PDB file of C-alpha atoms in Angstrom:
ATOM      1  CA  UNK J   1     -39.486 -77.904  34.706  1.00  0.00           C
ATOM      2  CA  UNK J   2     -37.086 -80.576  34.311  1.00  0.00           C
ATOM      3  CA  UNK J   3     -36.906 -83.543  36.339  1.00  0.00           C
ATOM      4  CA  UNK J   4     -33.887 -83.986  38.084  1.00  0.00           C
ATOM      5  CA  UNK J   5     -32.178 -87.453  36.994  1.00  0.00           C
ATOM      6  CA  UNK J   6     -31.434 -89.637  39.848  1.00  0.00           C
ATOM      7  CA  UNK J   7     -28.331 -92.603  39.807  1.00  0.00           C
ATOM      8  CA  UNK J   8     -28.897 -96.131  40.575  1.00  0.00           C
ATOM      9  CA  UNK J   9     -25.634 -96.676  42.485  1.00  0.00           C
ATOM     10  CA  UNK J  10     -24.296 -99.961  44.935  1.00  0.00           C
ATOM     11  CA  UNK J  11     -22.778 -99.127  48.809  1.00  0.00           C
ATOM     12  CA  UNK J  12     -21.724-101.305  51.369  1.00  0.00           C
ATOM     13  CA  UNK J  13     -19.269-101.366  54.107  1.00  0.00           C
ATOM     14  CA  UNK J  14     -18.863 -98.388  56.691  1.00  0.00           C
ATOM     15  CA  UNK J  15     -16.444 -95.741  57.851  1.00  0.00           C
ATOM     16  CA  UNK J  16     -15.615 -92.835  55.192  1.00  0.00           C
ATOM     17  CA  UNK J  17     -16.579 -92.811  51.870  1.00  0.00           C
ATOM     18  CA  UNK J  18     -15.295 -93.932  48.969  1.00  0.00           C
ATOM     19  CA  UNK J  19     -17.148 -93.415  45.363  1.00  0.00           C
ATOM     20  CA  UNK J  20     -15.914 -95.775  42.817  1.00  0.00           C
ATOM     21  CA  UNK J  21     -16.543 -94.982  38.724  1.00  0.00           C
ATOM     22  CA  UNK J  22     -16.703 -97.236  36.190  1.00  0.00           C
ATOM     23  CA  UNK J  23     -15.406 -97.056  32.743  1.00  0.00           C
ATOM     24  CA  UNK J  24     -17.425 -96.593  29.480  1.00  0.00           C
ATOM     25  CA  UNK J  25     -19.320-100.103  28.544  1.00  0.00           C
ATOM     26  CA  UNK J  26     -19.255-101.002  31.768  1.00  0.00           C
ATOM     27  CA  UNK J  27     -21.615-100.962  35.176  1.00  0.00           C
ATOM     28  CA  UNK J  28     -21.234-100.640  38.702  1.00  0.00           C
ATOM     29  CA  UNK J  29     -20.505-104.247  38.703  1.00  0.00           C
ATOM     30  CA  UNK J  30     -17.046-103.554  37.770  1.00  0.00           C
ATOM     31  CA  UNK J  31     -16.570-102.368  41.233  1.00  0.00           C
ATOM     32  CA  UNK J  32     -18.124-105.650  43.077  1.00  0.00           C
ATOM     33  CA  UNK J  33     -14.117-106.659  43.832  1.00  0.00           C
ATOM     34  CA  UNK J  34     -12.881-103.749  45.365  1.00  0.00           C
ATOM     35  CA  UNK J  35     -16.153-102.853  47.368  1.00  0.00           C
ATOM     36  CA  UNK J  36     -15.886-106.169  49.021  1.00  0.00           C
ATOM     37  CA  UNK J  37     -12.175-105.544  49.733  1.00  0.00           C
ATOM     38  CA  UNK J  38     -12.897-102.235  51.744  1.00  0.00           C
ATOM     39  CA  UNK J  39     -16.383-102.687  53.305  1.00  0.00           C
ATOM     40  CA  UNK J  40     -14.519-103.894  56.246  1.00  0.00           C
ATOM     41  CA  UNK J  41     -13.044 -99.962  56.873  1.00  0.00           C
ATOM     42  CA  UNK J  42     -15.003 -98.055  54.132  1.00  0.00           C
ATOM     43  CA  UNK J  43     -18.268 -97.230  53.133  1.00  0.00           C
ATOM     44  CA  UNK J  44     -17.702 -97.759  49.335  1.00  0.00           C
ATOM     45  CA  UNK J  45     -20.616 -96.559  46.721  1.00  0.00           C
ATOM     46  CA  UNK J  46     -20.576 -97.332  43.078  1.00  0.00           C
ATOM     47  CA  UNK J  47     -22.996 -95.495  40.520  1.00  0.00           C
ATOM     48  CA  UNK J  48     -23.949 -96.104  36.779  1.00  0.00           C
ATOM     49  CA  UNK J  49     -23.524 -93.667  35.124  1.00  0.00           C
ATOM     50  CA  UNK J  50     -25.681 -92.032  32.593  1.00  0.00           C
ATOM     51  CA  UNK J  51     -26.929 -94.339  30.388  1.00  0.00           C
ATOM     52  CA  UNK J  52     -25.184 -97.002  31.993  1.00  0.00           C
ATOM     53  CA  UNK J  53     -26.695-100.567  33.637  1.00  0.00           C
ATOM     54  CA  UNK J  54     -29.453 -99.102  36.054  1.00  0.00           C
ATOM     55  CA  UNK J  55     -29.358 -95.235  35.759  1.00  0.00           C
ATOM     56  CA  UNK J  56     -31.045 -92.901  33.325  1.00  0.00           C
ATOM     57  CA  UNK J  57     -30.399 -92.734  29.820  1.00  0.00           C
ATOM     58  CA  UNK J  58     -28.430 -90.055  27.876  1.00  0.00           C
ATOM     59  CA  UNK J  59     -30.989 -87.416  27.286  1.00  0.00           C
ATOM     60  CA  UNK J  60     -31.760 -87.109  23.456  1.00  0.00           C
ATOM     61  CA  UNK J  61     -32.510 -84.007  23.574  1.00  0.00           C
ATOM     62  CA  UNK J  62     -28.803 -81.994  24.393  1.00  0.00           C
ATOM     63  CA  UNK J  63     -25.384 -82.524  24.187  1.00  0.00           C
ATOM     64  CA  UNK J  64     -24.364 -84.382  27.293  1.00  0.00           C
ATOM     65  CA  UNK J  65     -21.028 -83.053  29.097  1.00  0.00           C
ATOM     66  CA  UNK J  66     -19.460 -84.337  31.401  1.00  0.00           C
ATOM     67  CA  UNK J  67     -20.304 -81.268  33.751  1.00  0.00           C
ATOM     68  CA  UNK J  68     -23.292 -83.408  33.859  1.00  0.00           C
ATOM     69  CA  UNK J  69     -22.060 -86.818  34.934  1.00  0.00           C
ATOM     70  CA  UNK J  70     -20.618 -85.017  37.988  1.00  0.00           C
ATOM     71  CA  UNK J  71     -24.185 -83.523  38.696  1.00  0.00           C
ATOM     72  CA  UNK J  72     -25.658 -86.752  38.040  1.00  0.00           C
ATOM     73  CA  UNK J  73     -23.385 -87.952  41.359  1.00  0.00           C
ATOM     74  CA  UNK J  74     -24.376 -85.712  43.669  1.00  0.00           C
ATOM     75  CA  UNK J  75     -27.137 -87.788  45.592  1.00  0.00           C
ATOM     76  CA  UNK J  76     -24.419 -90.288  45.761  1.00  0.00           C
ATOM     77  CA  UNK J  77     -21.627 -87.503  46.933  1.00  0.00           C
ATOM     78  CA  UNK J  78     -24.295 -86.474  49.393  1.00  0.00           C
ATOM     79  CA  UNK J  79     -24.585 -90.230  50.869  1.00  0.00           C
ATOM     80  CA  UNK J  80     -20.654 -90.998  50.873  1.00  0.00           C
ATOM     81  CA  UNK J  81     -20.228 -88.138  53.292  1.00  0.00           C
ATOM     82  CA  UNK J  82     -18.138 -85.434  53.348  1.00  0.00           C
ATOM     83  CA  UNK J  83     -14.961 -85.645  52.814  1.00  0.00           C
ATOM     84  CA  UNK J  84     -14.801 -88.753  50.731  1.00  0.00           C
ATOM     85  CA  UNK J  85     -12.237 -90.265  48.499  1.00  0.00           C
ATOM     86  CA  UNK J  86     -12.829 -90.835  44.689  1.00  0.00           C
ATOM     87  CA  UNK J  87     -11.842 -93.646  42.661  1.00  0.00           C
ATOM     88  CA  UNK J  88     -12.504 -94.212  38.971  1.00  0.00           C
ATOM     89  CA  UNK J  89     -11.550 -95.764  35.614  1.00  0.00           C
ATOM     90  CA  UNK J  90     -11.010 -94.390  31.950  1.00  0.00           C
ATOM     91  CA  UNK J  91     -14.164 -92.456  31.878  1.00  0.00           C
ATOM     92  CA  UNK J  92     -15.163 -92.889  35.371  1.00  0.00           C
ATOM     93  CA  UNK J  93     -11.576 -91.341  36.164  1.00  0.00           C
ATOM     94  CA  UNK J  94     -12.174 -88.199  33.962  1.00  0.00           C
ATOM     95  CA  UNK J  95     -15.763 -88.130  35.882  1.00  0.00           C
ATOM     96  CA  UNK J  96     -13.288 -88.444  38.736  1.00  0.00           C
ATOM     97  CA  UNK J  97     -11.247 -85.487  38.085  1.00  0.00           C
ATOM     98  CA  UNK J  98     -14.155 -83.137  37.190  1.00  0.00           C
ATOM     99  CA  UNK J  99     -16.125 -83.865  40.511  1.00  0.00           C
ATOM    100  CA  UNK J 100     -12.897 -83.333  42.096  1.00  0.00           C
ATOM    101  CA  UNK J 101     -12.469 -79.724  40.199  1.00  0.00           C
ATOM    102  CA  UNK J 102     -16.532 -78.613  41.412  1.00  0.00           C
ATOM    103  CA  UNK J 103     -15.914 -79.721  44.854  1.00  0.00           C
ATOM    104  CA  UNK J 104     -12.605 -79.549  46.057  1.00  0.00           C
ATOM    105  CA  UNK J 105     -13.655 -78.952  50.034  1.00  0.00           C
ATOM    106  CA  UNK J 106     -15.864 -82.558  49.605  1.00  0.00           C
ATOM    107  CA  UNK J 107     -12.623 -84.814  47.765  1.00  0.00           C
ATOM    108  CA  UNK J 108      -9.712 -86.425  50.239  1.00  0.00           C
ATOM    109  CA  UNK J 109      -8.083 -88.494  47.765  1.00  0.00           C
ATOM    110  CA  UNK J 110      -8.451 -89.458  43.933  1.00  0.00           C
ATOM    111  CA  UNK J 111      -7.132 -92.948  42.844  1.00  0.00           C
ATOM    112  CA  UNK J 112      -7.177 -92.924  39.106  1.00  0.00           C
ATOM    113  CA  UNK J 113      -6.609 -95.457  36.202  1.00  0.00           C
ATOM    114  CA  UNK J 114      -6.079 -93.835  33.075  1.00  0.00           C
ATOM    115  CA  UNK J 115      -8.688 -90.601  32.957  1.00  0.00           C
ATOM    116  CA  UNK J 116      -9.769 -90.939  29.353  1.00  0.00           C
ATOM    117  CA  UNK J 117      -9.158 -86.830  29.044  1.00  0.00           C
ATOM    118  CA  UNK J 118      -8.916 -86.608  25.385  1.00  0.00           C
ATOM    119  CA  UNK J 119      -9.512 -83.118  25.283  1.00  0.00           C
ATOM    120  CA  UNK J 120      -6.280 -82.091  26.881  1.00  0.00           C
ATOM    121  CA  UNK J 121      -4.436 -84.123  24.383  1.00  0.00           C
ATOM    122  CA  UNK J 122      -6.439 -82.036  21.351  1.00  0.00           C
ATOM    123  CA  UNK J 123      -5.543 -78.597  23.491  1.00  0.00           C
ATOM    124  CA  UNK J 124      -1.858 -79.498  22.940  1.00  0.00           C
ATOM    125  CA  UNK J 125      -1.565 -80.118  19.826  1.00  0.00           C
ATOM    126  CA  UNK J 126      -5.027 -80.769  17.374  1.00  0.00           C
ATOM    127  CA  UNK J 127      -5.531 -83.917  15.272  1.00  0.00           C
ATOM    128  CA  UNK J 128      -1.848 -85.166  17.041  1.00  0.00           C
ATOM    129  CA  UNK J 129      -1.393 -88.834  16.281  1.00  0.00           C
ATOM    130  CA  UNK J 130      -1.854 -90.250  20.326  1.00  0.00           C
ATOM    131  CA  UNK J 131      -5.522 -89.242  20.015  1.00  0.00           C
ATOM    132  CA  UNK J 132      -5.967 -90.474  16.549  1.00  0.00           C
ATOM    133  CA  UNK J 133      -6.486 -94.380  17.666  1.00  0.00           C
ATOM    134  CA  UNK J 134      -9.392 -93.565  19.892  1.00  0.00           C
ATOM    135  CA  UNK J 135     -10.824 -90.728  17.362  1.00  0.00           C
ATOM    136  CA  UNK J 136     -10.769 -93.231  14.243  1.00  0.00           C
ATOM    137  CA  UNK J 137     -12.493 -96.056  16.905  1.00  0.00           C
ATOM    138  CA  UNK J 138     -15.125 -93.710  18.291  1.00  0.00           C
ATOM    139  CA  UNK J 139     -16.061 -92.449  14.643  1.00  0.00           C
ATOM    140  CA  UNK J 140     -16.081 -96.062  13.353  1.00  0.00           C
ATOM    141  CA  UNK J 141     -18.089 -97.537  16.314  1.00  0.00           C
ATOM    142  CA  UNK J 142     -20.748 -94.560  15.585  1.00  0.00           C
ATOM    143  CA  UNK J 143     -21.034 -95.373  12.015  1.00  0.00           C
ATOM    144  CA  UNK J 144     -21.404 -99.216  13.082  1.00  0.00           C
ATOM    145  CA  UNK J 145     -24.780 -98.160  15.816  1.00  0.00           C
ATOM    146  CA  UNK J 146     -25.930 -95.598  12.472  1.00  0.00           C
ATOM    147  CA  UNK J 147     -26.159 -99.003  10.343  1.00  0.00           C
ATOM    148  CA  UNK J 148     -27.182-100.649  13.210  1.00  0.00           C
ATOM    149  CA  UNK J 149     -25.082-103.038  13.595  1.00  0.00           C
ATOM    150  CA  UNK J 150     -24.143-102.894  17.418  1.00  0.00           C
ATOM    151  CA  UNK J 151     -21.317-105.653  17.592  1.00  0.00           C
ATOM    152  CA  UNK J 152     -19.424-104.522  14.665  1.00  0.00           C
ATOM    153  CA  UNK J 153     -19.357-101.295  16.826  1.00  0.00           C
ATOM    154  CA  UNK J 154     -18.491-102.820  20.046  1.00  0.00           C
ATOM    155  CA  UNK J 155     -16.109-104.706  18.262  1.00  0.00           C
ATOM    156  CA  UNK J 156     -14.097-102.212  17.282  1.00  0.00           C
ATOM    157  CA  UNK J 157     -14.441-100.389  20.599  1.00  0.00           C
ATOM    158  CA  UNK J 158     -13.194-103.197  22.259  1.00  0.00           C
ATOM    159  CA  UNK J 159     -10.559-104.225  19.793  1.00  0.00           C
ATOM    160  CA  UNK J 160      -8.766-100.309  20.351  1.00  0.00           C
ATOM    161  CA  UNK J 161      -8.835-101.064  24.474  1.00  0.00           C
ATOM    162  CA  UNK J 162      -7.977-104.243  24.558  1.00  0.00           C
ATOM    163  CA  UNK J 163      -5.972-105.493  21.142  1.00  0.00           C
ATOM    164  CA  UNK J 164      -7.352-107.025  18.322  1.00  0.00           C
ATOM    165  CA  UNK J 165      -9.606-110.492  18.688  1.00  0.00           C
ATOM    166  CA  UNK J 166     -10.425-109.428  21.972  1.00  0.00           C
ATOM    167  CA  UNK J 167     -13.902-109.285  20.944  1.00  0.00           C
ATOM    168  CA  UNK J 168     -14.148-112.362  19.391  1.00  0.00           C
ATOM    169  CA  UNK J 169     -12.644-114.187  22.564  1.00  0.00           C
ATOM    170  CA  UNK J 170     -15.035-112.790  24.831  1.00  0.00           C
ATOM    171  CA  UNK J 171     -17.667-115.023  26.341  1.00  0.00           C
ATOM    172  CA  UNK J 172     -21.626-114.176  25.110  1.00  0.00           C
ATOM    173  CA  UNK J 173     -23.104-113.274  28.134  1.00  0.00           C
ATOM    174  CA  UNK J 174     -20.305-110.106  28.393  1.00  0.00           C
ATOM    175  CA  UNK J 175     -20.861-109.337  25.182  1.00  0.00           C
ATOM    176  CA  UNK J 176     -24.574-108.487  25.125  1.00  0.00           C
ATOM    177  CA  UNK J 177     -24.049-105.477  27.896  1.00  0.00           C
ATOM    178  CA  UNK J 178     -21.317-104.184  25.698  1.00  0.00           C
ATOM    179  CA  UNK J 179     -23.249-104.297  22.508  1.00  0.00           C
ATOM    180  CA  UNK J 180     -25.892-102.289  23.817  1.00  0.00           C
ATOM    181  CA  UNK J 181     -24.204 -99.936  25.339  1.00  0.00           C
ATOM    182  CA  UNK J 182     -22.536 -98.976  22.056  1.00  0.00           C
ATOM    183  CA  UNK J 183     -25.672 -96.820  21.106  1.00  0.00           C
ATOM    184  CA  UNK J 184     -23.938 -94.058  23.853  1.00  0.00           C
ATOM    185  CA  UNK J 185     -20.648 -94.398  22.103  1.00  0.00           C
ATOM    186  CA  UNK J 186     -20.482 -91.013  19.836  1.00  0.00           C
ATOM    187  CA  UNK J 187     -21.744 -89.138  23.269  1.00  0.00           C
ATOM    188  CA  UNK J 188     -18.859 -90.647  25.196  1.00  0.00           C
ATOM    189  CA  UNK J 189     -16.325 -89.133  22.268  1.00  0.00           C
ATOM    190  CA  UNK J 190     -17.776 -85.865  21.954  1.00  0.00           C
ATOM    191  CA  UNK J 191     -17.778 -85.198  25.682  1.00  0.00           C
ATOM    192  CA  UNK J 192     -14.244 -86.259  26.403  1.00  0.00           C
ATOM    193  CA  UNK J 193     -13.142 -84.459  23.158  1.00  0.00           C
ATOM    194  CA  UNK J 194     -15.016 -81.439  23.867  1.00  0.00           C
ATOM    195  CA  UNK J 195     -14.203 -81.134  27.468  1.00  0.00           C
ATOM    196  CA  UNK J 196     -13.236 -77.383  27.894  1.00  0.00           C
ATOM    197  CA  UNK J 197     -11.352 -77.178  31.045  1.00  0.00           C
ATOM    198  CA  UNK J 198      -7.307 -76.815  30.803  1.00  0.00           C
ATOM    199  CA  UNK J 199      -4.695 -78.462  31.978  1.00  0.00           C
ATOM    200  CA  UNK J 200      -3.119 -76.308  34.345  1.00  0.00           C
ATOM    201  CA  UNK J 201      -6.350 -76.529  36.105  1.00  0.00           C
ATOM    202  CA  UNK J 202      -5.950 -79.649  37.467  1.00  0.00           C
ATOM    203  CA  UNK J 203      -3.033 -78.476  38.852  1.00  0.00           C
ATOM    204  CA  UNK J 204      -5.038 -76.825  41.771  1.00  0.00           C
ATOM    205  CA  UNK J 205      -5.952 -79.914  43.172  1.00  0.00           C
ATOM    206  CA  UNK J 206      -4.027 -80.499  46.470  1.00  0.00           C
ATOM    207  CA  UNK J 207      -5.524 -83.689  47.751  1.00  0.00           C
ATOM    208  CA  UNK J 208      -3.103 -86.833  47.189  1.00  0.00           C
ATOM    209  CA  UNK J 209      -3.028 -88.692  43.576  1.00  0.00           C
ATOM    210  CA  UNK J 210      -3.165 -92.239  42.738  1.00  0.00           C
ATOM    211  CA  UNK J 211      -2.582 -92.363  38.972  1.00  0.00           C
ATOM    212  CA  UNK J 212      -1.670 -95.737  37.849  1.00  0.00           C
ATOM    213  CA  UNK J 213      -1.345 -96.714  34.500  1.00  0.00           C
ATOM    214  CA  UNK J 214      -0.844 -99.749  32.410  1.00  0.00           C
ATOM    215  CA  UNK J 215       2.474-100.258  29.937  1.00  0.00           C
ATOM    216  CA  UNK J 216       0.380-102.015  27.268  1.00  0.00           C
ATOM    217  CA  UNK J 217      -1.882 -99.312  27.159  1.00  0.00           C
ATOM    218  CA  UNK J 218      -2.977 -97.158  23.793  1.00  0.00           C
ATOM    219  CA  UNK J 219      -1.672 -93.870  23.238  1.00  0.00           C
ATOM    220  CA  UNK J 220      -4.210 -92.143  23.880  1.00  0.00           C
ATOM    221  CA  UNK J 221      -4.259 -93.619  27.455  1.00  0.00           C
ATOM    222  CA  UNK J 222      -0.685 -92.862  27.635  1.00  0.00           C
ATOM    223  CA  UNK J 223      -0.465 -89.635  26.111  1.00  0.00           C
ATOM    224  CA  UNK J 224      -3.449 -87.971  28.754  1.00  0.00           C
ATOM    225  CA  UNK J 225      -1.199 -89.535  31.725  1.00  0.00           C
ATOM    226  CA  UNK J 226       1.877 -87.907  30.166  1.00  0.00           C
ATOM    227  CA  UNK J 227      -0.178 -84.370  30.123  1.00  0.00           C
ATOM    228  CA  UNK J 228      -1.711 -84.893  33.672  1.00  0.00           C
ATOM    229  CA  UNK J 229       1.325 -86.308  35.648  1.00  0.00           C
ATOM    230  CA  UNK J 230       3.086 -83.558  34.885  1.00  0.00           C
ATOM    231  CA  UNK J 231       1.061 -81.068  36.375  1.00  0.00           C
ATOM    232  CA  UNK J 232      -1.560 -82.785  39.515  1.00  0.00           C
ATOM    233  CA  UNK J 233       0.506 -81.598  42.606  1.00  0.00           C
ATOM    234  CA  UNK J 234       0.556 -84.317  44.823  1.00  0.00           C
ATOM    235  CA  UNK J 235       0.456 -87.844  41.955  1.00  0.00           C
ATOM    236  CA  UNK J 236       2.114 -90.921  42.789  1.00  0.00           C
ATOM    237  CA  UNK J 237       2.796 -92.774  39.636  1.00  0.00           C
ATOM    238  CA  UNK J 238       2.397 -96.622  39.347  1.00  0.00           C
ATOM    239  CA  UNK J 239       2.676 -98.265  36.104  1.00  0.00           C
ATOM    240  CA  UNK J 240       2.132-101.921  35.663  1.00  0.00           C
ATOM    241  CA  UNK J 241       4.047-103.640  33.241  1.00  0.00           C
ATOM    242  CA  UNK J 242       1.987-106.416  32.383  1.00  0.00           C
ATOM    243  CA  UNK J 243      -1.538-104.673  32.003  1.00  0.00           C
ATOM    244  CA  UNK J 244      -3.464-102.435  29.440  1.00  0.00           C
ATOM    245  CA  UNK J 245      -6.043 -99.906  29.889  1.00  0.00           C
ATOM    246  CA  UNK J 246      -8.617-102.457  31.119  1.00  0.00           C
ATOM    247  CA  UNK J 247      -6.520-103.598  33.972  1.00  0.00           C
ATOM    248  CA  UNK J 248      -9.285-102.963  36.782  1.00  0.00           C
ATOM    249  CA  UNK J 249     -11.675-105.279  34.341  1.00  0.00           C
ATOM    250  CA  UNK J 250      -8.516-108.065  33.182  1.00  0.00           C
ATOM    251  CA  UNK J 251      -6.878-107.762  36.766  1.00  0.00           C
ATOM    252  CA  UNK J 252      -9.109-106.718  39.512  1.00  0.00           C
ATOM    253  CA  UNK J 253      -6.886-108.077  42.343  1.00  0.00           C
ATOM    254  CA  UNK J 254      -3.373-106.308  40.786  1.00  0.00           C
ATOM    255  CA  UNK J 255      -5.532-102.782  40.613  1.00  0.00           C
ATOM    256  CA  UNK J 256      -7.535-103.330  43.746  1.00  0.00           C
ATOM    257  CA  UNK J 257      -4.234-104.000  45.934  1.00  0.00           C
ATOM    258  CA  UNK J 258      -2.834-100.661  44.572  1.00  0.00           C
ATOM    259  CA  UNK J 259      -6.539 -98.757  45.535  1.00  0.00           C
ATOM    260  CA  UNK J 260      -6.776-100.551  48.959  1.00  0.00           C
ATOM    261  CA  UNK J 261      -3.243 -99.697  50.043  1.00  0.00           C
ATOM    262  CA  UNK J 262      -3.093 -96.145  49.309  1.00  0.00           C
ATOM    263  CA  UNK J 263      -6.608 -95.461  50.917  1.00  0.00           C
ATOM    264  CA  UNK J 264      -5.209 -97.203  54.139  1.00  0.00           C
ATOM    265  CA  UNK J 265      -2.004 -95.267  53.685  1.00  0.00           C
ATOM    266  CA  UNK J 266      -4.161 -91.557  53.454  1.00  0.00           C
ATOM    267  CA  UNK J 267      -6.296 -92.596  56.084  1.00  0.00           C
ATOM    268  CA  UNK J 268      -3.253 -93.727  58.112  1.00  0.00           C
ATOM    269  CA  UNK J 269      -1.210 -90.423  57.545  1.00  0.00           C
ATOM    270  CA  UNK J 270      -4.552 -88.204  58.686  1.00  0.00           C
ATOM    271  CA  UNK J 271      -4.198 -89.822  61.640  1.00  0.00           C
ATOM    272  CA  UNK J 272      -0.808 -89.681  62.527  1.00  0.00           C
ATOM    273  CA  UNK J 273      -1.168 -85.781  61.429  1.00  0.00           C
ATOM    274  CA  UNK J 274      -4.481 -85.263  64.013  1.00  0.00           C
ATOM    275  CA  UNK J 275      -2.493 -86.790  66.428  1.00  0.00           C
ATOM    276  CA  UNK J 276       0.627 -84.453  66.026  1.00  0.00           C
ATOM    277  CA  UNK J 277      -1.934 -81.839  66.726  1.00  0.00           C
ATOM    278  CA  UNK J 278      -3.571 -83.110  69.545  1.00  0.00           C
ATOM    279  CA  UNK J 279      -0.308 -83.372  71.048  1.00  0.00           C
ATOM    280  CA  UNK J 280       1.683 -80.486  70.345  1.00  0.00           C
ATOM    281  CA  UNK J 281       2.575 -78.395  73.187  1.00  0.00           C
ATOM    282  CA  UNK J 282       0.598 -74.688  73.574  1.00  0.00           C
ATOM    283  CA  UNK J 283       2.589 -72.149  73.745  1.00  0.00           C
ATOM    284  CA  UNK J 284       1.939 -69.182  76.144  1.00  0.00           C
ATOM    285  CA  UNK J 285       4.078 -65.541  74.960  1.00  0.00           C
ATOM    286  CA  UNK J 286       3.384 -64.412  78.745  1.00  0.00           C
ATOM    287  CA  UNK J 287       4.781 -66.876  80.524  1.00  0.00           C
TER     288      UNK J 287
END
């Protein structure tokens, strides 16, 4: 039988739950801002995910999906509560968006920067030049870990996100994480490539939206926004000028304002609706 693989994920804080996922080459940690921000009101928990700082590896032995990041989550979906609101970044947002599509009943509210979807980008048009960046950096990063030469695969990871020399300017002690997490890289592309569900899919889910974005993001970035703004039901839109798709790393504070304030405004307009209830008048046919 196969063991079931268990999370190593952060909480703190009480009152609903909020899971928070991080992006590809990247840990938990990312979160460490905006889980002291809402501990006051929230109980906030933030995996790794597979192969990521404290959790399982990848399994060598099948094609990982990401079907099975969302079932990796579930002991952590169990502890938030039910129902609990879902935040998450580039890969942690298409995580995000997938848990959201299994569990509908269980999700509140999604805040979301840049999903890393590429597959519905590749179901609109194949081989169509937004996807091509991330394609030709995911191919070239995987040829970098098959020589075995992790930086010059991080590097150009890195380098598509974030511009060129960001690499280079980055202090040691990030880069080492980084580096070794590059081994995952060619899992990462095939299972955001490969990702079968459609896009009018998504546009089942009901609960409210947070999709921000960043204007000095990639196309690829861009182009899955494009596709999913136009068809989540309930998506408020915020684009920030001045960031790129690593704005929740480069600008914690700018992203974590936008995630704080609409949880409190959700949580504030379920209130004011229970309320309505409670008070609205019966009605009696008979009397």
């Amino acid at each position: 039988m196969q063991q079931a693989l268990v999370p190593y994920f952060r909480e703190g804080g009480a009152g609903p739950g909020v899971v928070c996922l991080h992006a590809n080459a990247s840990s938990c940690a990312q979160w460490r801002g905006l889980m002291e921000r809402l501990a006051a009101g929230w109980h906030v928990l933030a995996p790794d995910s597979l192969g990521a700082g404290r959790s399982p590896a990848w399994p060598a032995d099948r094609i990982v999906t990401l079907a099975d990041e969302v079932a990796l989550l579930e002991p952590v979906f169990a502890a938030a509560g039910n129902p609990f609101c879902l935040v998450g970044h580039s890969y942690g947002g298409a995580v995000a968006l997938m848990a959201a599509l299994a569990w509908p009943d269980r999700v509140r509210a999604i805040a979301l920067y840049e999903p890393t979807l590429f597959s519905l980008l590749e179901q609109e048009a194949p081989g169509q030049e937004a996807a091509n960046g991330i394609r030709f950096a995911a191919a070239d990063a995987a040829a970098a870990v098959a020589a075995g030469d992790l930086d010059a695969a991080a590097e150009r990871f890195i380098d598509y996100w974030m511009g060129a020399g960001s690499w280079r300017r980055m202090p040691e002690a990030r880069r080492a994480p980084i580096a070794s997490s590059m081994a995952n890289v060619a899992g990462w592309a095939r299972a955001l490539f490969s990702e079968p569900t459609p896009l009018q899919a998504f546009g089942a889910l009901e609960v409210p939206v947070l999709y921000m974005t960043g204007a000095q993001s990639p196309a690829s970035a861009r182009g899955v926004a494009r596709l999913l703004t136009g068809v989540l039901a309930d998506a408020s839109v915020v684009e920030f000028e001045a960031l790129g798709h690593m704005g929740p790393v480069t600008h914690p504070d700018v992203v974590n304002d936008a995630v704080a304030e609409f949880l409190a405004h959700g949580r504030a307009a379920e209130a004011h609706e229970r309320s309505g209830h409670a008070h609205a008048p019966s009605t009696n046919a008979g009397a």
